[in-house]
Amino acid sequence: MYLSSTEQAWLDGEGGPALKRAMEIIVALGNIYHAERLIPIKSVQISGVSYRNLGAAGLDFLRRWAAEGAQVRVPTTLNPTAMDMTDWAAQNFSPDFAQKQQAVVDAFAQMGVGAGAPIPTCAPYLIGNRPEPGDHIAWAESSAISFANSVLGAWTNREGGPGAIAAALTGRTAAYGLHLAANRRATLYVEVSAQPRTIADYSALGAWVGKRAGKHVPYFAGLALERDEALWQDKLKALGAAMAATGAVALYHVEGVTPEALAGPVLAPNPSHLVVDNFTPGYTMLSDDVEAIDLIWVGCPHASLAEIERVAGVLKGKHVQIPLWVTCARPLKEAAIAQSFASVIEAAGGHIFADACMAIAPLRKLGFEAVATPSAKGAFYLRNLAGVAARFGSLAQCVEAALTGRWPEGG
Ligand code: F3S
């Protein structure tokens, strides 16, 4: 793999041990994927932030890298933590866990992530880290990767946790995979013959297609979605997140909607074919057969302000019997407070928590065993990572469950 003289010097240790380690990771990845060179990147999104998943060894690794002088070279944002960084006690986290989770964020802050004050979120594109079409970036959160590639038209692979940190420290990534135009063409033609209406329907569609797509690049034809309709980006956010969870889809195109599909033909020769005529299988494949629900979780991926407004609208005048938590980036929580959506949600007994992702939280330790969510990705990881039972359904079904503590009959 070709390296510039600067890159070679960094690899030889001339920029210090932190940069040398980062270069070793980037070069190793490049060699594995037969990249010919490195390319400069505009931004990075780092994943792997929950102390529950990192543990003491992960925290120690980050602290040592930071202590060696590691500093990011490009704007870098941080994935969610397990908890609201200020309101964790209301989520029942222990002070010990909170202290360790804070130490993880502090290590990233020391490296210059978030300009030294990271705002944990898996939807960085909603709070300013919003790449332009054609920008090369190195993101590690699968739902954000899908959104950046597909909806924004930026170019990124599915980076791993250490790979993304290394990219942030070097400002470079190896030129392979979705950084090459030839790999961005659609290889799976998805004919949608029933129209998804809600965000949850898009999520169910994504769950079903993702399971069949694997690493394919899907092309959706027949979706009645317009770029100027309400919530169109939230619908695609849900679609992409689900496909990234049940499959390994990092890029998809939607006829007449996504930037690369609008710019010209994107279908590869002889694509595979898939027809979707209803969304029930997408809902049922991620639901456990549990009736009693003890937590409702909305905001996977992190909710936009429009989604928070929608939750407030559905909850207005009601009162929930079990916890209902909405997760989002902190600036959007502040906006929700300013626009009174938060007070409506709180009056109904719900809460908005910033920074947090419940799929990477120690949910059983927090006292939860069965969680309902309108997110396919959320349900997938609740079952496979958090180790709790999950129900995946519409927002209306989830709110109904919140009012009774039981999943609605026939839902
Ligand atoms: Fe975000 Fe966690 Fe969902 S990182 S996409 S809220 S599983």
PDB file of C-alpha atoms and ligand atoms in Angstrom, residues 79-80 122 141 143 241 297 299-302 327 356-360 375 377-378 381, ligand 1:
ATOM      1  CA  ASN A  79     -21.745   7.257  20.177  1.00  0.00           C
ATOM      2  CA  PRO A  80     -24.220   7.026  23.075  1.00  0.00           C
ATOM      3  CA  CYS A 122     -25.791   7.783  17.443  1.00  0.00           C
ATOM      4  CA  GLU A 141     -22.082   3.450  14.352  1.00  0.00           C
ATOM      5  CA  SER A 143     -27.201   3.214  11.845  1.00  0.00           C
ATOM      6  CA  ALA A 241     -30.832   1.233  11.163  1.00  0.00           C
ATOM      7  CA  TRP A 297     -38.027   2.678  24.940  1.00  0.00           C
ATOM      8  CA  GLY A 299     -35.404   6.792  20.380  1.00  0.00           C
ATOM      9  CA  CYS A 300     -33.377   4.118  18.627  1.00  0.00           C
ATOM     10  CA  PRO A 301     -31.635   5.578  16.680  1.00  0.00           C
ATOM     11  CA  HIS A 302     -31.646   8.706  18.846  1.00  0.00           C
ATOM     12  CA  THR A 327     -33.469   8.793  24.210  1.00  0.00           C
ATOM     13  CA  ALA A 356     -28.130   7.110  26.525  1.00  0.00           C
ATOM     14  CA  CYS A 357     -28.793   3.921  24.572  1.00  0.00           C
ATOM     15  CA  MET A 358     -30.756   1.299  26.466  1.00  0.00           C
ATOM     16  CA  ALA A 359     -29.459  -1.577  24.315  1.00  0.00           C
ATOM     17  CA  ILE A 360     -25.968  -1.101  25.778  1.00  0.00           C
ATOM     18  CA  SER A 375     -37.549   0.274  16.683  1.00  0.00           C
ATOM     19  CA  LYS A 377     -32.835  -2.162  15.703  1.00  0.00           C
ATOM     20  CA  GLY A 378     -33.749  -1.498  19.313  1.00  0.00           C
ATOM     21  CA  TYR A 381     -30.144  -5.436  20.341  1.00  0.00           C
TER      22      TYR A 381
HETATM   23 FE1  F3S B   1     -28.381   4.212  18.727  1.00  0.00          FE
HETATM   24 FE2  F3S B   1     -28.308   2.385  20.576  1.00  0.00          FE
HETATM   25 FE3  F3S B   1     -30.116   2.266  18.755  1.00  0.00          FE
HETATM   26  S1  F3S B   1     -26.564   3.286  19.558  1.00  0.00           S
HETATM   27  S2  F3S B   1     -29.121   3.094  16.963  1.00  0.00           S
HETATM   28  S3  F3S B   1     -29.921   3.902  20.292  1.00  0.00           S
HETATM   29  S4  F3S B   1     -29.035   0.513  19.589  1.00  0.00           S
END
